[in-house]
mmCIF file of C-alpha atoms in Angstrom:
data_model
loop_
_atom_site.group_PDB
_atom_site.id
_atom_site.type_symbol
_atom_site.label_atom_id
_atom_site.label_comp_id
_atom_site.label_asym_id
_atom_site.label_seq_id
_atom_site.Cartn_x
_atom_site.Cartn_y
_atom_site.Cartn_z
ATOM 1 C CA UNK A 10 -30.456 36.657 -61.249
ATOM 2 C CA UNK A 11 -30.489 39.843 -60.184
ATOM 3 C CA UNK A 12 -31.202 40.488 -55.958
ATOM 4 C CA UNK A 13 -31.710 43.486 -54.224
ATOM 5 C CA UNK A 14 -31.211 43.827 -50.793
ATOM 6 C CA UNK A 15 -32.074 46.384 -48.473
ATOM 7 C CA UNK A 16 -30.977 47.704 -45.225
ATOM 8 C CA UNK A 17 -32.513 49.658 -43.209
ATOM 9 C CA UNK A 18 -31.359 51.001 -39.356
ATOM 10 C CA UNK A 19 -32.999 49.255 -36.649
ATOM 11 C CA UNK A 20 -35.759 51.199 -34.447
ATOM 12 C CA UNK A 21 -33.925 52.732 -31.633
ATOM 13 C CA UNK A 22 -30.995 53.136 -33.557
ATOM 14 C CA UNK A 23 -30.511 57.673 -34.298
ATOM 15 C CA UNK A 24 -30.684 57.785 -37.838
ATOM 16 C CA UNK A 25 -28.669 61.928 -37.736
ATOM 17 C CA UNK A 26 -29.243 61.554 -41.556
ATOM 18 C CA UNK A 27 -33.486 60.893 -41.229
ATOM 19 C CA UNK A 28 -33.869 63.571 -38.711
ATOM 20 C CA UNK A 29 -31.768 66.251 -40.967
ATOM 21 C CA UNK A 30 -34.108 65.317 -43.744
ATOM 22 C CA UNK A 31 -37.153 65.616 -41.547
ATOM 23 C CA UNK A 32 -36.817 68.772 -41.316
ATOM 24 C CA UNK A 33 -36.022 70.256 -44.242
ATOM 25 C CA UNK A 34 -39.294 68.247 -45.216
ATOM 26 C CA UNK A 35 -40.597 70.323 -42.464
ATOM 27 C CA UNK A 36 -39.258 73.321 -43.913
ATOM 28 C CA UNK A 37 -40.130 73.403 -46.690
ATOM 29 C CA UNK A 38 -43.741 72.750 -45.584
ATOM 30 C CA UNK A 39 -45.433 68.580 -45.295
ATOM 31 C CA UNK A 40 -45.605 69.451 -41.578
ATOM 32 C CA UNK A 41 -47.216 66.659 -41.734
ATOM 33 C CA UNK A 42 -44.365 64.308 -42.256
ATOM 34 C CA UNK A 43 -42.992 63.007 -38.691
ATOM 35 C CA UNK A 44 -40.419 61.068 -39.444
ATOM 36 C CA UNK A 45 -38.130 59.628 -41.821
ATOM 37 C CA UNK A 46 -35.273 56.992 -41.444
ATOM 38 C CA UNK A 47 -33.328 56.704 -44.067
ATOM 39 C CA UNK A 48 -31.124 53.203 -45.926
ATOM 40 C CA UNK A 49 -29.399 51.780 -48.514
ATOM 41 C CA UNK A 50 -30.355 49.813 -51.254
ATOM 42 C CA UNK A 51 -27.991 46.514 -52.835
ATOM 43 C CA UNK A 52 -28.372 45.192 -55.769
ATOM 44 C CA UNK A 53 -26.612 41.608 -56.541
ATOM 45 C CA UNK A 54 -26.070 39.842 -59.652
ATOM 46 C CA UNK A 55 -25.789 36.075 -58.649
ATOM 47 C CA UNK A 56 -25.402 33.484 -62.026
ATOM 48 C CA UNK A 57 -28.071 31.563 -60.302
ATOM 49 C CA UNK A 58 -30.980 29.988 -61.225
ATOM 50 C CA UNK A 59 -32.599 28.487 -58.591
ATOM 51 C CA UNK A 60 -34.122 30.557 -56.234
ATOM 52 C CA UNK A 61 -34.299 28.205 -52.944
ATOM 53 C CA UNK A 62 -30.227 28.374 -53.259
ATOM 54 C CA UNK A 63 -29.775 32.650 -54.660
ATOM 55 C CA UNK A 64 -31.971 33.909 -51.940
ATOM 56 C CA UNK A 65 -29.386 31.495 -49.281
ATOM 57 C CA UNK A 66 -27.016 32.931 -50.311
ATOM 58 C CA UNK A 67 -27.452 36.667 -50.054
ATOM 59 C CA UNK A 68 -28.484 35.713 -46.725
ATOM 60 C CA UNK A 69 -25.457 34.825 -46.090
ATOM 61 C CA UNK A 70 -23.659 37.844 -47.944
ATOM 62 C CA UNK A 71 -25.480 39.374 -45.702
ATOM 63 C CA UNK A 72 -24.451 37.999 -42.220
ATOM 64 C CA UNK A 73 -21.321 38.297 -43.741
ATOM 65 C CA UNK A 74 -20.897 41.243 -44.494
ATOM 66 C CA UNK A 75 -23.391 43.812 -46.557
ATOM 67 C CA UNK A 76 -25.114 44.429 -43.069
ATOM 68 C CA UNK A 77 -24.501 44.530 -39.545
ATOM 69 C CA UNK A 78 -26.518 43.358 -37.207
ATOM 70 C CA UNK A 79 -25.967 45.550 -34.610
ATOM 71 C CA UNK A 80 -27.583 48.436 -35.594
ATOM 72 C CA UNK A 81 -29.227 47.382 -38.766
ATOM 73 C CA UNK A 82 -32.413 45.035 -40.520
ATOM 74 C CA UNK A 83 -32.451 43.955 -43.654
ATOM 75 C CA UNK A 84 -34.527 42.456 -46.303
ATOM 76 C CA UNK A 85 -33.765 40.530 -49.457
ATOM 77 C CA UNK A 86 -36.201 40.331 -52.617
ATOM 78 C CA UNK A 87 -35.417 38.476 -56.156
ATOM 79 C CA UNK A 88 -36.743 41.433 -58.857
ATOM 80 C CA UNK A 89 -38.498 40.029 -61.739
ATOM 81 C CA UNK A 90 -38.217 41.372 -64.997
ATOM 82 C CA UNK B 6 8.973 45.624 -27.354
ATOM 83 C CA UNK B 7 8.532 44.390 -30.239
ATOM 84 C CA UNK B 8 5.389 46.435 -32.741
ATOM 85 C CA UNK B 9 3.330 46.046 -35.570
ATOM 86 C CA UNK B 10 1.287 48.555 -37.361
ATOM 87 C CA UNK B 11 -1.491 46.897 -39.914
ATOM 88 C CA UNK B 12 -1.066 49.345 -42.926
ATOM 89 C CA UNK B 13 -4.897 48.659 -45.166
ATOM 90 C CA UNK B 14 -4.855 50.580 -48.313
ATOM 91 C CA UNK B 15 -6.672 53.693 -47.248
ATOM 92 C CA UNK B 16 -4.710 53.960 -44.024
ATOM 93 C CA UNK B 17 -3.296 56.819 -43.363
ATOM 94 C CA UNK B 18 -2.057 57.584 -39.451
ATOM 95 C CA UNK B 19 0.278 54.927 -40.005
ATOM 96 C CA UNK B 20 3.229 56.592 -40.085
ATOM 97 C CA UNK B 21 2.220 59.197 -37.767
ATOM 98 C CA UNK B 22 2.067 56.356 -34.981
ATOM 99 C CA UNK B 23 4.799 55.080 -36.445
ATOM 100 C CA UNK B 24 7.348 57.860 -35.482
ATOM 101 C CA UNK B 25 5.431 57.702 -31.744
ATOM 102 C CA UNK B 26 5.723 54.451 -31.649
ATOM 103 C CA UNK B 27 9.967 55.408 -32.360
ATOM 104 C CA UNK B 28 10.443 57.848 -30.418
ATOM 105 C CA UNK B 29 8.821 55.940 -27.372
ATOM 106 C CA UNK B 30 10.732 53.436 -27.439
ATOM 107 C CA UNK B 31 14.001 53.793 -30.193
ATOM 108 C CA UNK B 32 12.829 50.963 -31.878
ATOM 109 C CA UNK B 33 11.228 50.991 -35.805
ATOM 110 C CA UNK B 34 7.347 49.185 -35.283
ATOM 111 C CA UNK B 35 7.655 47.008 -38.020
ATOM 112 C CA UNK B 36 4.317 47.827 -41.715
ATOM 113 C CA UNK B 37 2.036 44.418 -41.164
ATOM 114 C CA UNK B 38 0.191 45.073 -44.972
ATOM 115 C CA UNK B 39 -3.708 43.826 -44.928
ATOM 116 C CA UNK B 40 -2.395 40.780 -47.259
ATOM 117 C CA UNK B 41 -0.739 39.172 -44.500
ATOM 118 C CA UNK B 42 -1.550 35.752 -42.825
ATOM 119 C CA UNK B 43 1.705 35.294 -41.197
ATOM 120 C CA UNK B 44 2.584 37.518 -38.386
ATOM 121 C CA UNK B 45 5.145 37.570 -36.254
ATOM 122 C CA UNK B 46 5.067 37.344 -32.322
ATOM 123 C CA UNK B 47 4.316 40.601 -31.172
ATOM 124 C CA UNK B 48 4.132 42.879 -28.078
ATOM 125 C CA UNK B 49 1.806 45.183 -29.511
ATOM 126 C CA UNK B 50 -0.191 45.344 -32.565
ATOM 127 C CA UNK B 51 -2.263 49.214 -33.106
ATOM 128 C CA UNK B 52 -5.015 49.513 -36.101
ATOM 129 C CA UNK B 53 -4.409 53.532 -36.999
ATOM 130 C CA UNK B 54 -6.431 55.348 -38.538
ATOM 131 C CA UNK B 55 -7.654 56.716 -41.437
ATOM 132 C CA UNK B 56 -10.402 55.952 -44.544
ATOM 133 C CA UNK B 57 -9.492 52.083 -44.849
ATOM 134 C CA UNK B 58 -10.743 51.070 -48.683
ATOM 135 C CA UNK B 59 -12.594 54.773 -48.951
ATOM 136 C CA UNK B 60 -15.124 53.740 -45.788
ATOM 137 C CA UNK B 61 -17.226 51.529 -48.470
ATOM 138 C CA UNK B 62 -20.358 49.876 -47.472
ATOM 139 C CA UNK B 63 -19.516 50.907 -43.606
ATOM 140 C CA UNK B 64 -16.797 52.515 -41.914
ATOM 141 C CA UNK B 65 -14.196 49.252 -40.876
ATOM 142 C CA UNK B 66 -16.425 46.666 -42.898
ATOM 143 C CA UNK B 67 -14.556 45.919 -45.739
ATOM 144 C CA UNK B 68 -10.569 46.242 -43.838
ATOM 145 C CA UNK B 69 -12.205 43.834 -41.028
ATOM 146 C CA UNK B 70 -13.185 40.572 -43.475
ATOM 147 C CA UNK B 71 -9.257 41.121 -44.671
ATOM 148 C CA UNK B 72 -6.516 38.060 -44.001
ATOM 149 C CA UNK B 73 -4.629 40.315 -42.218
ATOM 150 C CA UNK B 74 -7.884 39.897 -39.467
ATOM 151 C CA UNK B 75 -7.281 36.635 -38.904
ATOM 152 C CA UNK B 76 -3.717 36.795 -37.787
ATOM 153 C CA UNK B 77 -5.122 39.755 -35.562
ATOM 154 C CA UNK B 78 -7.729 37.389 -34.154
ATOM 155 C CA UNK B 79 -4.782 34.611 -33.384
ATOM 156 C CA UNK B 80 -2.242 37.316 -32.028
ATOM 157 C CA UNK B 81 -5.684 37.792 -29.623
ATOM 158 C CA UNK B 82 -6.322 33.888 -28.646
ATOM 159 C CA UNK B 83 -2.165 34.181 -27.900
ATOM 160 C CA UNK B 84 -2.842 36.912 -24.909
ATOM 161 C CA UNK B 85 -1.635 39.716 -27.271
ATOM 162 C CA UNK B 86 -2.849 43.400 -26.764
ATOM 163 C CA UNK B 87 -3.960 45.270 -29.561
ATOM 164 C CA UNK B 88 -5.139 49.022 -29.134
ATOM 165 C CA UNK B 89 -6.884 50.291 -32.476
ATOM 166 C CA UNK B 90 -7.752 54.430 -33.371
ATOM 167 C CA UNK B 91 -10.454 56.259 -34.691
ATOM 168 C CA UNK B 92 -10.301 53.650 -37.880
ATOM 169 C CA UNK B 93 -8.959 50.803 -36.612
ATOM 170 C CA UNK B 94 -12.086 50.911 -33.674
ATOM 171 C CA UNK B 95 -14.110 51.000 -35.545
ATOM 172 C CA UNK B 96 -12.159 48.088 -37.591
ATOM 173 C CA UNK B 97 -11.600 46.414 -34.298
ATOM 174 C CA UNK B 98 -15.723 46.676 -34.505
ATOM 175 C CA UNK B 99 -16.644 45.053 -37.786
ATOM 176 C CA UNK B 100 -14.286 42.414 -37.039
ATOM 177 C CA UNK B 101 -16.308 41.526 -34.210
ATOM 178 C CA UNK B 102 -13.210 41.431 -31.538
ATOM 179 C CA UNK B 103 -14.758 45.167 -29.961
ATOM 180 C CA UNK B 104 -18.746 44.726 -29.444
ATOM 181 C CA UNK B 105 -20.933 47.255 -30.428
ATOM 182 C CA UNK B 106 -20.985 50.112 -33.037
ATOM 183 C CA UNK B 107 -20.218 53.467 -34.310
ATOM 184 C CA UNK B 108 -22.193 55.614 -36.087
ATOM 185 C CA UNK B 109 -22.425 59.236 -38.127
ATOM 186 C CA UNK B 110 -22.213 61.754 -35.305
ATOM 187 C CA UNK B 111 -24.377 63.275 -33.813
ATOM 188 C CA UNK B 112 -24.614 66.490 -35.697
ATOM 189 C CA UNK B 113 -23.226 65.120 -38.983
ATOM 190 C CA UNK B 114 -20.112 66.714 -38.767
ATOM 191 C CA UNK B 115 -16.780 65.882 -39.329
ATOM 192 C CA UNK B 116 -15.815 65.998 -36.180
ATOM 193 C CA UNK B 117 -11.682 67.526 -35.663
ATOM 194 C CA UNK B 118 -10.086 68.877 -32.852
ATOM 195 C CA UNK B 119 -9.129 67.810 -29.286
ATOM 196 C CA UNK B 120 -11.088 66.648 -26.450
ATOM 197 C CA UNK B 121 -10.658 65.560 -22.922
ATOM 198 C CA UNK B 122 -10.737 61.841 -21.535
ATOM 199 C CA UNK B 123 -11.372 60.934 -18.716
ATOM 200 C CA UNK B 124 -9.418 57.700 -17.284
ATOM 201 C CA UNK B 125 -12.647 55.348 -16.364
ATOM 202 C CA UNK B 126 -12.323 52.222 -13.181
ATOM 203 C CA UNK B 127 -12.430 49.398 -15.493
ATOM 204 C CA UNK B 128 -10.731 46.595 -15.612
ATOM 205 C CA UNK B 129 -7.070 45.381 -15.466
ATOM 206 C CA UNK B 130 -5.867 46.321 -18.663
ATOM 207 C CA UNK B 131 -2.566 47.565 -19.405
ATOM 208 C CA UNK B 132 -3.201 50.901 -21.610
ATOM 209 C CA UNK B 133 -4.442 52.540 -18.661
ATOM 210 C CA UNK B 134 -3.167 50.695 -15.442
ATOM 211 C CA UNK B 135 -0.129 52.685 -14.849
ATOM 212 C CA UNK B 136 -2.866 56.027 -15.292
ATOM 213 C CA UNK B 137 -4.925 57.097 -11.998
ATOM 214 C CA UNK B 138 -8.812 56.855 -12.412
ATOM 215 C CA UNK B 139 -10.468 59.864 -12.753
ATOM 216 C CA UNK B 140 -6.759 61.473 -14.876
ATOM 217 C CA UNK B 141 -8.067 63.405 -17.219
ATOM 218 C CA UNK B 142 -6.155 63.645 -21.379
ATOM 219 C CA UNK B 143 -6.478 65.861 -23.850
ATOM 220 C CA UNK B 144 -6.319 64.287 -26.900
ATOM 221 C CA UNK B 145 -7.318 65.106 -30.027
ATOM 222 C CA UNK B 146 -10.255 63.376 -32.072
ATOM 223 C CA UNK B 147 -11.195 63.941 -36.630
ATOM 224 C CA UNK B 148 -13.678 61.548 -37.643
ATOM 225 C CA UNK B 149 -17.386 61.043 -39.177
ATOM 226 C CA UNK B 150 -18.362 57.654 -37.278
ATOM 227 C CA UNK B 151 -17.308 58.062 -34.319
ATOM 228 C CA UNK B 152 -20.911 57.803 -32.149
ATOM 229 C CA UNK B 153 -20.572 54.817 -30.366
ATOM 230 C CA UNK B 154 -23.869 52.661 -30.025
ATOM 231 C CA UNK B 155 -24.591 49.864 -28.033
ATOM 232 C CA UNK B 156 -28.208 48.145 -26.732
ATOM 233 C CA UNK B 157 -29.301 48.771 -23.316
ATOM 234 C CA UNK B 158 -28.195 44.730 -21.851
ATOM 235 C CA UNK B 159 -24.570 45.311 -23.798
ATOM 236 C CA UNK B 160 -24.156 48.603 -22.440
ATOM 237 C CA UNK B 161 -25.172 47.312 -18.973
ATOM 238 C CA UNK B 162 -22.731 44.226 -19.275
ATOM 239 C CA UNK B 163 -20.236 46.880 -20.888
ATOM 240 C CA UNK B 164 -20.362 48.410 -17.353
ATOM 241 C CA UNK B 165 -20.469 45.230 -15.304
ATOM 242 C CA UNK B 166 -17.314 43.508 -16.809
ATOM 243 C CA UNK B 167 -15.520 47.206 -16.404
ATOM 244 C CA UNK B 168 -15.034 47.694 -19.754
ATOM 245 C CA UNK B 169 -15.108 51.243 -20.373
ATOM 246 C CA UNK B 170 -12.145 52.939 -21.080
ATOM 247 C CA UNK B 171 -11.832 56.532 -21.836
ATOM 248 C CA UNK B 172 -15.087 58.960 -21.222
ATOM 249 C CA UNK B 173 -14.911 62.626 -23.017
ATOM 250 C CA UNK B 174 -15.360 65.110 -19.885
ATOM 251 C CA UNK B 175 -16.560 68.539 -19.433
ATOM 252 C CA UNK B 176 -13.300 70.541 -18.405
ATOM 253 C CA UNK B 177 -16.352 73.088 -16.960
ATOM 254 C CA UNK B 178 -19.843 72.586 -15.797
ATOM 255 C CA UNK B 179 -21.179 74.723 -18.378
ATOM 256 C CA UNK B 180 -19.111 73.244 -21.431
ATOM 257 C CA UNK B 181 -21.212 71.517 -23.950
ATOM 258 C CA UNK B 182 -20.335 70.233 -27.126
ATOM 259 C CA UNK B 183 -17.364 68.720 -24.719
ATOM 260 C CA UNK B 184 -18.508 64.586 -26.719
ATOM 261 C CA UNK B 185 -17.680 65.533 -30.365
ATOM 262 C CA UNK B 186 -19.923 63.107 -31.576
ATOM 263 C CA UNK B 187 -22.982 61.922 -28.832
ATOM 264 C CA UNK B 188 -21.842 58.718 -27.758
ATOM 265 C CA UNK B 189 -23.988 56.710 -25.380
ATOM 266 C CA UNK B 190 -22.930 57.648 -21.773
ATOM 267 C CA UNK B 191 -20.306 60.314 -24.187
ATOM 268 C CA UNK B 192 -18.359 56.590 -23.841
ATOM 269 C CA UNK B 193 -14.999 57.407 -26.066
ATOM 270 C CA UNK B 194 -12.767 54.133 -25.765
ATOM 271 C CA UNK B 195 -13.356 50.264 -24.326
ATOM 272 C CA UNK B 196 -11.743 47.254 -24.009
ATOM 273 C CA UNK B 197 -12.085 43.651 -24.634
ATOM 274 C CA UNK B 198 -13.353 41.492 -22.209
ATOM 275 C CA UNK B 199 -9.986 39.864 -21.593
ATOM 276 C CA UNK B 200 -8.724 43.737 -21.339
ATOM 277 C CA UNK B 201 -6.080 43.150 -23.543
ATOM 278 C CA UNK B 202 -7.795 44.616 -26.424
ATOM 279 C CA UNK B 203 -8.452 48.809 -26.858
ATOM 280 C CA UNK B 204 -10.455 50.597 -29.165
ATOM 281 C CA UNK B 205 -10.466 54.326 -28.968
ATOM 282 C CA UNK B 206 -11.978 57.275 -31.259
ATOM 283 C CA UNK B 207 -9.242 60.151 -29.956
ATOM 284 C CA UNK B 208 -5.842 59.156 -31.437
ATOM 285 C CA UNK B 209 -2.921 59.655 -28.656
ATOM 286 C CA UNK B 210 -0.448 59.892 -31.965
ATOM 287 C CA UNK B 211 -1.685 62.933 -32.744
ATOM 288 C CA UNK B 212 -0.488 64.687 -29.297
ATOM 289 C CA UNK B 213 3.340 63.736 -29.250
ATOM 290 C CA UNK B 214 5.169 67.141 -29.379
ATOM 291 C CA UNK B 215 4.498 70.678 -28.685
ATOM 292 C CA UNK B 216 3.808 71.819 -31.269
ATOM 293 C CA UNK B 217 0.996 69.361 -31.669
ATOM 294 C CA UNK B 218 -0.625 72.017 -28.987
ATOM 295 C CA UNK B 219 -0.005 69.128 -25.910
ATOM 296 C CA UNK B 220 1.821 66.129 -25.346
ATOM 297 C CA UNK B 221 -0.873 63.740 -23.348
ATOM 298 C CA UNK B 222 -0.942 61.314 -26.687
ATOM 299 C CA UNK B 223 2.757 60.434 -25.514
ATOM 300 C CA UNK B 224 2.042 60.222 -21.851
ATOM 301 C CA UNK B 225 -1.050 57.722 -22.515
ATOM 302 C CA UNK B 226 1.913 55.628 -25.430
ATOM 303 C CA UNK B 227 4.240 55.561 -23.431
ATOM 304 C CA UNK B 228 2.396 53.939 -19.707
ATOM 305 C CA UNK B 229 1.064 51.510 -22.791
ATOM 306 C CA UNK B 230 5.071 51.067 -23.907
ATOM 307 C CA UNK B 231 5.551 50.398 -19.898
ATOM 308 C CA UNK B 232 3.237 48.599 -18.966
ATOM 309 C CA UNK B 233 3.283 46.169 -22.363
ATOM 310 C CA UNK B 234 7.244 45.104 -21.099
ATOM 311 C CA UNK B 235 6.330 45.419 -18.037
#
């Protein structure tokens, strides 16, 4: 089963990359773009079929390694074919 | 003094740290490979700078989940002393040995230059206790993710517990870029609750010879050694 983990910075955490992208977008004429936040996507392939078990495993992976919960939030989604 | 320097794939300041410690103590620190579970009793463990595991996922994240970290945690629970420099600081944070987070430098630039640090008034610790509060040290930094971030409640706690050890400081009133990474309250280094673990972004091992442009790093490390051996 394929899992998509979206990791984003928590509100209040400085995102200098997002700010640089925003300023570039504004310079390109997208003046209405008032904020940009960046993040990352991690795609996992788990050899398991039980959705509950897969979600449980993915959550554990996020807490143990994939996400720094001091500064990041995450969202887990199952990728359906 | 018995000391050890931890080496991960991608560490690159291990040799410089070994040279610095040998220069002070006359004894060569042991090299500790990241896969080791058993490490001998040591007076000081140093986690040096570098780009462990290519800085993949987050700086220090993969190194912080290596076998050696369990041994380091055991060493700390026995009251052992640990110094983490640059990537070593990032690893200590990722291993949750020190709190907070180190995020991208505010200006998105890898910064490699000398900084001026001020010794803060903090809890008793083997790193700064021999130095004067307010004393300035010129020690270089070289990093891309050294912007110390702590949520407000944590910052308050760190202040109350006297765990902010080193701050970047202006050399004159007009200096604007004295803080190389935009860290909260100009923090350059923090201590663990018991004062025995210090994480710092600047590299003391890169200022141990006049040819480096200064010897304040030597002064800092010599003081550590003297405090540890008593």
